[in-house]
């Protein structure tokens, strides 16, 4: 079959949708079948098949190299490279930056590293990864690093890095506060380090050292997911104070239980106090300290997301759990202190405030939430957009509302 009976643009849209499939095996099988359908489908299928390449086992690197050496133009189709070993933390050396691979992947834009032990790589391996000098997006997750300097130098090695996502990483060696400060100070002397890093996403930083400042001062969009009391919050606020071009902040909080803390089990009084402490109070303190740190005159959008967690019940089934209502959250998160911050200084020019809430009661609609926010914030000169997701127990997938606007 040489040609499809459907318009080519429709066929290509279908093939692109198949290329967005996250399940690796299903995506490859579907795109291979599309490539064999007809000649007109082959270019788009091949593009989607090679646009995102993922290596799960070391031998796949050599097999892929054989393919692009036999047909060199195929290498230019690779825009994303994912290194996520199948046997997490239990394999030997995984040749991520094979010299032959680096030489041929000239158009690589996104590099995803996850699920392995950085200590299994040779020393200074970040220098080899830096040979992927066209990479603008880096995702680093679930990796065991020897020391904070390893992840910092990995980031520094990519001169065109524009976006960094970092989370669920561990460190086998604990660095002192002085070591972390020296590492951040070193970046100031490296003119090329993080000069183009504009988007920073951080999540699950429970044991992350205070080296966020080492990622530069040019951040424009900051995304923070599920922060708790174990985050390097002081370092984060100090970094935000240096972001002179900061434009947007996304804060996503887990509010269904008090934040975990590393406390001795014998300290019963302290443990009890932490468990009983209202999680909204902790979140309010974090939001307040972060907002007070903002110095940028370019702030446009702040998004606050309040979400429950998946708690395991007595029957062993995990489900969304709410330990208090969202109105209680609003009382704490938009009190007088936050209101004063948002009507003075850089935030007085804020254009948009987004509040995402998840509610398990259908008693209050989005209009009610807008009214509550208006009462809490007063006559602020900005647009407020409220998103409320309703989870009804009798509906497995939940009931969702559309965004409602309120223009001050």
Short mmCIF file of N, CA, C and O in Angstrom, two decimals, residues 256-350:
data_model
loop_
_atom_site.label_atom_id
_atom_site.label_comp_id
_atom_site.label_asym_id
_atom_site.label_seq_id
_atom_site.Cartn_x
_atom_site.Cartn_y
_atom_site.Cartn_z
N UNK A 256 -2.98 17.11 53.61
CA UNK A 256 -3.86 16.19 54.33
C UNK A 256 -3.24 15.62 55.59
O UNK A 256 -3.87 14.92 56.35
N UNK A 257 -1.94 15.92 55.81
CA UNK A 257 -1.34 15.46 57.05
C UNK A 257 -0.16 16.35 57.39
O UNK A 257 0.39 17.03 56.52
N UNK A 258 0.24 16.36 58.65
CA UNK A 258 1.35 17.18 59.08
C UNK A 258 2.64 16.71 58.44
O UNK A 258 2.80 15.53 58.15
N UNK A 259 3.58 17.61 58.16
CA UNK A 259 4.82 17.23 57.50
C UNK A 259 5.66 16.32 58.37
O UNK A 259 5.68 16.44 59.60
N UNK A 260 6.37 15.39 57.71
CA UNK A 260 7.23 14.46 58.44
C UNK A 260 8.48 15.18 58.91
O UNK A 260 8.97 16.10 58.27
N UNK A 261 9.00 14.71 60.03
CA UNK A 261 10.24 15.30 60.54
C UNK A 261 11.13 14.19 61.07
O UNK A 261 10.65 13.16 61.55
N UNK A 262 12.41 14.41 61.00
CA UNK A 262 13.36 13.43 61.49
C UNK A 262 13.55 13.64 62.99
O UNK A 262 14.40 14.40 63.43
N UNK A 263 12.72 12.96 63.77
CA UNK A 263 12.77 13.12 65.22
C UNK A 263 13.05 11.78 65.88
O UNK A 263 12.67 10.72 65.37
N UNK A 264 13.71 11.83 67.00
CA UNK A 264 13.98 10.60 67.74
C UNK A 264 12.68 10.05 68.30
O UNK A 264 11.85 10.78 68.82
N UNK A 265 12.51 8.74 68.17
CA UNK A 265 11.27 8.11 68.63
C UNK A 265 11.09 8.28 70.13
O UNK A 265 9.97 8.27 70.64
N UNK A 266 12.19 8.44 70.86
CA UNK A 266 12.11 8.57 72.31
C UNK A 266 11.56 9.93 72.75
O UNK A 266 11.10 10.09 73.87
N UNK A 267 11.62 10.92 71.84
CA UNK A 267 11.16 12.26 72.18
C UNK A 267 9.65 12.33 71.98
O UNK A 267 9.16 12.93 71.04
N UNK A 268 8.92 11.69 72.87
CA UNK A 268 7.47 11.54 72.71
C UNK A 268 6.75 12.87 72.67
O UNK A 268 5.85 13.07 71.85
N UNK A 269 7.13 13.79 73.52
CA UNK A 269 6.45 15.09 73.59
C UNK A 269 6.59 15.85 72.29
O UNK A 269 5.62 16.42 71.78
N UNK A 270 7.79 15.85 71.73
CA UNK A 270 8.03 16.58 70.47
C UNK A 270 7.29 15.91 69.33
O UNK A 270 6.68 16.56 68.49
N UNK A 271 7.37 14.57 69.29
CA UNK A 271 6.68 13.84 68.23
C UNK A 271 5.18 14.13 68.27
O UNK A 271 4.54 14.37 67.25
N UNK A 272 4.60 14.12 69.46
CA UNK A 272 3.18 14.38 69.60
C UNK A 272 2.84 15.80 69.16
O UNK A 272 1.83 16.03 68.47
N UNK A 273 3.68 16.76 69.51
CA UNK A 273 3.43 18.15 69.14
C UNK A 273 3.46 18.31 67.63
O UNK A 273 2.63 19.04 67.05
N UNK A 274 4.40 17.63 66.96
CA UNK A 274 4.50 17.73 65.51
C UNK A 274 3.27 17.11 64.85
O UNK A 274 2.71 17.64 63.90
N UNK A 275 2.84 15.94 65.38
CA UNK A 275 1.69 15.27 64.80
C UNK A 275 0.44 16.12 64.93
O UNK A 275 -0.43 16.13 64.07
N UNK A 276 0.31 16.83 66.06
CA UNK A 276 -0.89 17.60 66.31
C UNK A 276 -0.85 18.97 65.65
O UNK A 276 -1.87 19.66 65.61
N UNK A 277 0.30 19.40 65.17
CA UNK A 277 0.39 20.72 64.59
C UNK A 277 -0.39 20.79 63.28
O UNK A 277 -0.29 19.90 62.43
N UNK A 278 -1.16 21.83 63.12
CA UNK A 278 -1.99 21.99 61.94
C UNK A 278 -1.12 22.13 60.71
O UNK A 278 -0.27 23.03 60.63
N UNK A 279 -1.28 21.26 59.70
CA UNK A 279 -0.44 21.35 58.50
C UNK A 279 -0.61 22.67 57.76
O UNK A 279 0.32 23.15 57.12
N UNK A 280 -1.80 23.28 57.86
CA UNK A 280 -2.01 24.55 57.19
C UNK A 280 -1.17 25.67 57.81
O UNK A 280 -0.77 26.61 57.13
N UNK A 281 -0.91 25.57 59.10
CA UNK A 281 -0.07 26.56 59.76
C UNK A 281 1.35 26.47 59.23
O UNK A 281 2.00 27.48 58.94
N UNK A 282 1.85 25.25 59.07
CA UNK A 282 3.20 25.04 58.54
C UNK A 282 3.29 25.58 57.12
O UNK A 282 4.23 26.29 56.76
N UNK A 283 2.29 25.27 56.30
CA UNK A 283 2.28 25.73 54.92
C UNK A 283 2.22 27.25 54.86
O UNK A 283 2.90 27.89 54.05
N UNK A 284 1.40 27.83 55.72
CA UNK A 284 1.28 29.29 55.75
C UNK A 284 2.62 29.94 56.07
O UNK A 284 3.00 30.95 55.46
N UNK A 285 3.37 29.36 57.01
CA UNK A 285 4.68 29.90 57.35
C UNK A 285 5.64 29.82 56.16
O UNK A 285 6.42 30.74 55.90
N UNK A 286 5.58 28.71 55.43
CA UNK A 286 6.46 28.54 54.28
C UNK A 286 6.10 29.54 53.18
O UNK A 286 6.99 30.18 52.58
N UNK A 287 4.80 29.67 52.90
CA UNK A 287 4.37 30.60 51.85
C UNK A 287 4.77 32.02 52.22
O UNK A 287 5.28 32.78 51.38
N UNK A 288 4.55 32.40 53.46
CA UNK A 288 4.87 33.76 53.90
C UNK A 288 6.35 34.06 53.75
O UNK A 288 6.73 35.12 53.22
N UNK A 289 7.21 33.14 54.19
CA UNK A 289 8.66 33.37 54.08
C UNK A 289 9.09 33.45 52.63
O UNK A 289 9.96 34.26 52.27
N UNK A 290 8.47 32.64 51.77
CA UNK A 290 8.84 32.68 50.35
C UNK A 290 8.40 33.98 49.69
O UNK A 290 9.16 34.61 48.94
N UNK A 291 7.17 34.40 49.96
CA UNK A 291 6.65 35.63 49.35
C UNK A 291 7.46 36.84 49.81
O UNK A 291 7.70 37.77 49.03
N UNK A 292 7.89 36.84 51.06
CA UNK A 292 8.69 37.96 51.56
C UNK A 292 10.07 38.02 50.89
O UNK A 292 10.72 39.08 50.90
N UNK A 293 10.52 36.91 50.32
CA UNK A 293 11.84 36.86 49.71
C UNK A 293 11.85 37.41 48.29
O UNK A 293 12.92 37.68 47.74
N UNK A 294 10.68 37.56 47.67
CA UNK A 294 10.61 37.98 46.27
C UNK A 294 11.08 39.42 46.11
O UNK A 294 10.60 40.31 46.81
N UNK A 295 12.01 39.61 45.18
CA UNK A 295 12.52 40.95 44.88
C UNK A 295 12.26 41.36 43.43
O UNK A 295 12.48 42.52 43.06
N UNK A 296 11.82 40.43 42.63
CA UNK A 296 11.66 40.69 41.20
C UNK A 296 10.51 41.65 40.92
O UNK A 296 9.43 41.54 41.50
N UNK A 297 10.75 42.58 40.00
CA UNK A 297 9.70 43.51 39.55
C UNK A 297 8.91 42.95 38.38
O UNK A 297 8.05 43.64 37.83
N UNK A 298 9.19 41.69 38.00
CA UNK A 298 8.54 41.10 36.83
C UNK A 298 7.53 40.03 37.22
O UNK A 298 7.02 39.32 36.35
N UNK A 299 7.22 39.91 38.51
CA UNK A 299 6.28 38.88 38.95
C UNK A 299 4.92 39.05 38.27
O UNK A 299 4.34 40.12 38.30
N UNK A 300 4.44 37.97 37.67
CA UNK A 300 3.18 38.00 36.94
C UNK A 300 2.15 37.03 37.53
O UNK A 300 0.99 37.39 37.70
N UNK A 301 2.59 35.80 37.87
CA UNK A 301 1.64 34.77 38.27
C UNK A 301 2.13 34.00 39.49
O UNK A 301 3.31 33.63 39.55
N UNK A 302 1.23 33.77 40.43
CA UNK A 302 1.48 32.86 41.54
C UNK A 302 0.37 31.82 41.54
O UNK A 302 -0.82 32.17 41.51
N UNK A 303 0.76 30.54 41.56
CA UNK A 303 -0.21 29.44 41.59
C UNK A 303 -0.02 28.65 42.86
O UNK A 303 1.09 28.20 43.17
N UNK A 304 -1.10 28.49 43.62
CA UNK A 304 -1.09 27.69 44.85
C UNK A 304 -1.97 26.47 44.64
O UNK A 304 -3.15 26.61 44.28
N UNK A 305 -1.40 25.30 44.85
CA UNK A 305 -2.16 24.07 44.67
C UNK A 305 -2.22 23.32 46.00
O UNK A 305 -1.19 22.98 46.58
N UNK A 306 -3.41 23.07 46.46
CA UNK A 306 -3.62 22.36 47.72
C UNK A 306 -4.25 21.02 47.42
O UNK A 306 -5.36 20.95 46.89
N UNK A 307 -3.53 19.95 47.73
CA UNK A 307 -4.01 18.62 47.34
C UNK A 307 -3.93 17.65 48.51
O UNK A 307 -3.07 17.78 49.38
N UNK A 308 -4.81 16.65 48.53
CA UNK A 308 -4.73 15.61 49.55
C UNK A 308 -3.69 14.57 49.17
O UNK A 308 -3.11 14.62 48.09
N UNK A 309 -3.45 13.62 50.05
CA UNK A 309 -2.55 12.52 49.73
C UNK A 309 -3.34 11.24 49.60
O UNK A 309 -4.52 11.17 49.96
N UNK A 310 -2.66 10.23 49.08
CA UNK A 310 -3.25 8.89 49.00
C UNK A 310 -2.88 8.15 50.27
O UNK A 310 -1.75 7.71 50.42
N UNK A 311 -3.82 8.04 51.19
CA UNK A 311 -3.58 7.33 52.45
C UNK A 311 -4.13 5.91 52.38
O UNK A 311 -5.17 5.66 51.76
N UNK A 312 -3.44 5.00 53.05
CA UNK A 312 -3.86 3.60 53.05
C UNK A 312 -4.84 3.35 54.19
O UNK A 312 -4.55 3.66 55.35
N UNK A 313 -6.01 2.81 53.86
CA UNK A 313 -7.02 2.52 54.85
C UNK A 313 -6.81 1.20 55.56
O UNK A 313 -5.84 0.48 55.28
N UNK A 314 -7.71 0.86 56.47
CA UNK A 314 -7.60 -0.40 57.22
C UNK A 314 -7.69 -1.61 56.31
O UNK A 314 -7.16 -2.67 56.63
N UNK A 315 -8.38 -1.45 55.18
CA UNK A 315 -8.52 -2.57 54.24
C UNK A 315 -7.34 -2.66 53.28
O UNK A 315 -7.32 -3.50 52.38
N UNK A 316 -6.34 -1.78 53.46
CA UNK A 316 -5.16 -1.82 52.60
C UNK A 316 -5.31 -1.06 51.30
O UNK A 316 -4.36 -1.00 50.51
N UNK A 317 -6.48 -0.49 51.07
CA UNK A 317 -6.74 0.25 49.83
C UNK A 317 -6.33 1.71 50.01
O UNK A 317 -6.71 2.35 51.00
N UNK A 318 -5.57 2.24 49.06
CA UNK A 318 -5.14 3.63 49.12
C UNK A 318 -6.17 4.51 48.42
O UNK A 318 -6.65 4.19 47.33
N UNK A 319 -6.52 5.63 49.06
CA UNK A 319 -7.51 6.54 48.49
C UNK A 319 -7.24 7.95 48.96
O UNK A 319 -6.50 8.17 49.93
N UNK A 320 -7.82 8.94 48.26
CA UNK A 320 -7.67 10.33 48.66
C UNK A 320 -8.26 10.53 50.06
O UNK A 320 -9.37 10.08 50.35
N UNK A 321 -7.51 11.21 50.92
CA UNK A 321 -7.94 11.41 52.30
C UNK A 321 -7.90 12.89 52.65
O UNK A 321 -6.91 13.57 52.38
N UNK A 322 -8.96 13.38 53.25
CA UNK A 322 -9.07 14.77 53.69
C UNK A 322 -9.21 14.80 55.20
O UNK A 322 -10.08 14.13 55.75
N UNK A 323 -8.35 15.55 55.86
CA UNK A 323 -8.41 15.63 57.31
C UNK A 323 -8.99 16.96 57.79
O UNK A 323 -9.12 17.19 58.98
N UNK A 324 -9.27 17.84 56.88
CA UNK A 324 -9.94 19.11 57.20
C UNK A 324 -10.46 19.69 55.90
O UNK A 324 -10.13 19.22 54.83
N UNK A 325 -11.30 20.72 56.01
CA UNK A 325 -11.90 21.26 54.79
C UNK A 325 -11.06 22.40 54.23
O UNK A 325 -10.16 22.94 54.86
N UNK A 326 -11.36 22.78 52.98
CA UNK A 326 -10.55 23.79 52.28
C UNK A 326 -10.78 25.19 52.85
O UNK A 326 -9.91 26.04 52.77
N UNK A 327 -11.97 25.42 53.40
CA UNK A 327 -12.23 26.74 54.00
C UNK A 327 -11.25 27.01 55.13
O UNK A 327 -10.79 28.14 55.33
N UNK A 328 -10.90 25.96 55.87
CA UNK A 328 -9.92 26.08 56.93
C UNK A 328 -8.56 26.48 56.34
O UNK A 328 -7.81 27.28 56.92
N UNK A 329 -8.24 25.94 55.17
CA UNK A 329 -6.98 26.28 54.51
C UNK A 329 -6.95 27.74 54.12
O UNK A 329 -5.94 28.43 54.31
N UNK A 330 -8.04 28.24 53.57
CA UNK A 330 -8.10 29.63 53.15
C UNK A 330 -7.90 30.57 54.34
O UNK A 330 -7.22 31.59 54.24
N UNK A 331 -8.47 30.20 55.49
CA UNK A 331 -8.31 31.03 56.69
C UNK A 331 -6.84 31.23 57.03
O UNK A 331 -6.42 32.32 57.43
N UNK A 332 -6.05 30.18 56.88
CA UNK A 332 -4.64 30.25 57.23
C UNK A 332 -3.78 30.83 56.11
O UNK A 332 -2.86 31.62 56.35
N UNK A 333 -4.06 30.41 54.89
CA UNK A 333 -3.16 30.76 53.78
C UNK A 333 -3.37 32.19 53.29
O UNK A 333 -2.48 32.76 52.66
N UNK A 334 -4.51 32.78 53.55
CA UNK A 334 -4.77 34.14 53.08
C UNK A 334 -5.19 35.03 54.25
O UNK A 334 -6.16 35.76 54.19
N UNK A 335 -4.40 34.95 55.30
CA UNK A 335 -4.63 35.78 56.46
C UNK A 335 -4.04 37.17 56.27
O UNK A 335 -3.54 37.52 55.20
N UNK A 336 -4.08 38.01 57.31
CA UNK A 336 -3.62 39.40 57.22
C UNK A 336 -2.16 39.53 56.77
O UNK A 336 -1.83 40.43 55.99
N UNK A 337 -1.28 38.62 57.22
CA UNK A 337 0.14 38.75 56.88
C UNK A 337 0.36 38.55 55.38
O UNK A 337 1.06 39.33 54.73
N UNK A 338 -0.25 37.50 54.82
CA UNK A 338 -0.12 37.26 53.39
C UNK A 338 -0.76 38.39 52.59
O UNK A 338 -0.23 38.84 51.58
N UNK A 339 -1.91 38.87 53.06
CA UNK A 339 -2.59 39.96 52.37
C UNK A 339 -1.72 41.22 52.33
O UNK A 339 -1.62 41.90 51.31
N UNK A 340 -1.04 41.52 53.43
CA UNK A 340 -0.17 42.69 53.46
C UNK A 340 0.99 42.56 52.48
O UNK A 340 1.38 43.53 51.83
N UNK A 341 1.53 41.35 52.36
CA UNK A 341 2.64 41.13 51.43
C UNK A 341 2.18 41.32 49.99
O UNK A 341 2.90 41.89 49.16
N UNK A 342 0.97 40.88 49.70
CA UNK A 342 0.49 40.88 48.32
C UNK A 342 -0.05 42.23 47.87
O UNK A 342 -0.43 42.38 46.71
N UNK A 343 -0.14 43.19 48.75
CA UNK A 343 -0.61 44.52 48.34
C UNK A 343 0.49 45.56 48.44
O UNK A 343 0.24 46.75 48.32
N UNK A 344 1.73 45.09 48.66
CA UNK A 344 2.85 46.02 48.76
C UNK A 344 4.08 45.39 48.13
O UNK A 344 4.16 44.18 47.95
N UNK A 345 5.05 46.22 47.77
CA UNK A 345 6.28 45.71 47.20
C UNK A 345 6.07 45.13 45.81
O UNK A 345 5.11 45.48 45.11
N UNK A 346 6.94 44.20 45.38
CA UNK A 346 6.84 43.63 44.03
C UNK A 346 5.51 42.95 43.73
O UNK A 346 5.03 43.00 42.59
N UNK A 347 4.89 42.32 44.74
CA UNK A 347 3.65 41.58 44.49
C UNK A 347 2.45 42.48 44.29
O UNK A 347 1.38 42.00 43.90
N UNK A 348 2.58 43.77 44.53
CA UNK A 348 1.47 44.69 44.27
C UNK A 348 1.16 44.76 42.78
O UNK A 348 0.06 45.14 42.39
N UNK A 349 2.13 44.38 41.94
CA UNK A 349 1.93 44.41 40.49
C UNK A 349 1.62 43.03 39.92
O UNK A 349 1.63 42.84 38.71
N UNK A 350 1.33 42.08 40.81
CA UNK A 350 1.00 40.73 40.37
C UNK A 350 -0.24 40.76 39.48
O UNK A 350 -1.24 41.41 39.81
#
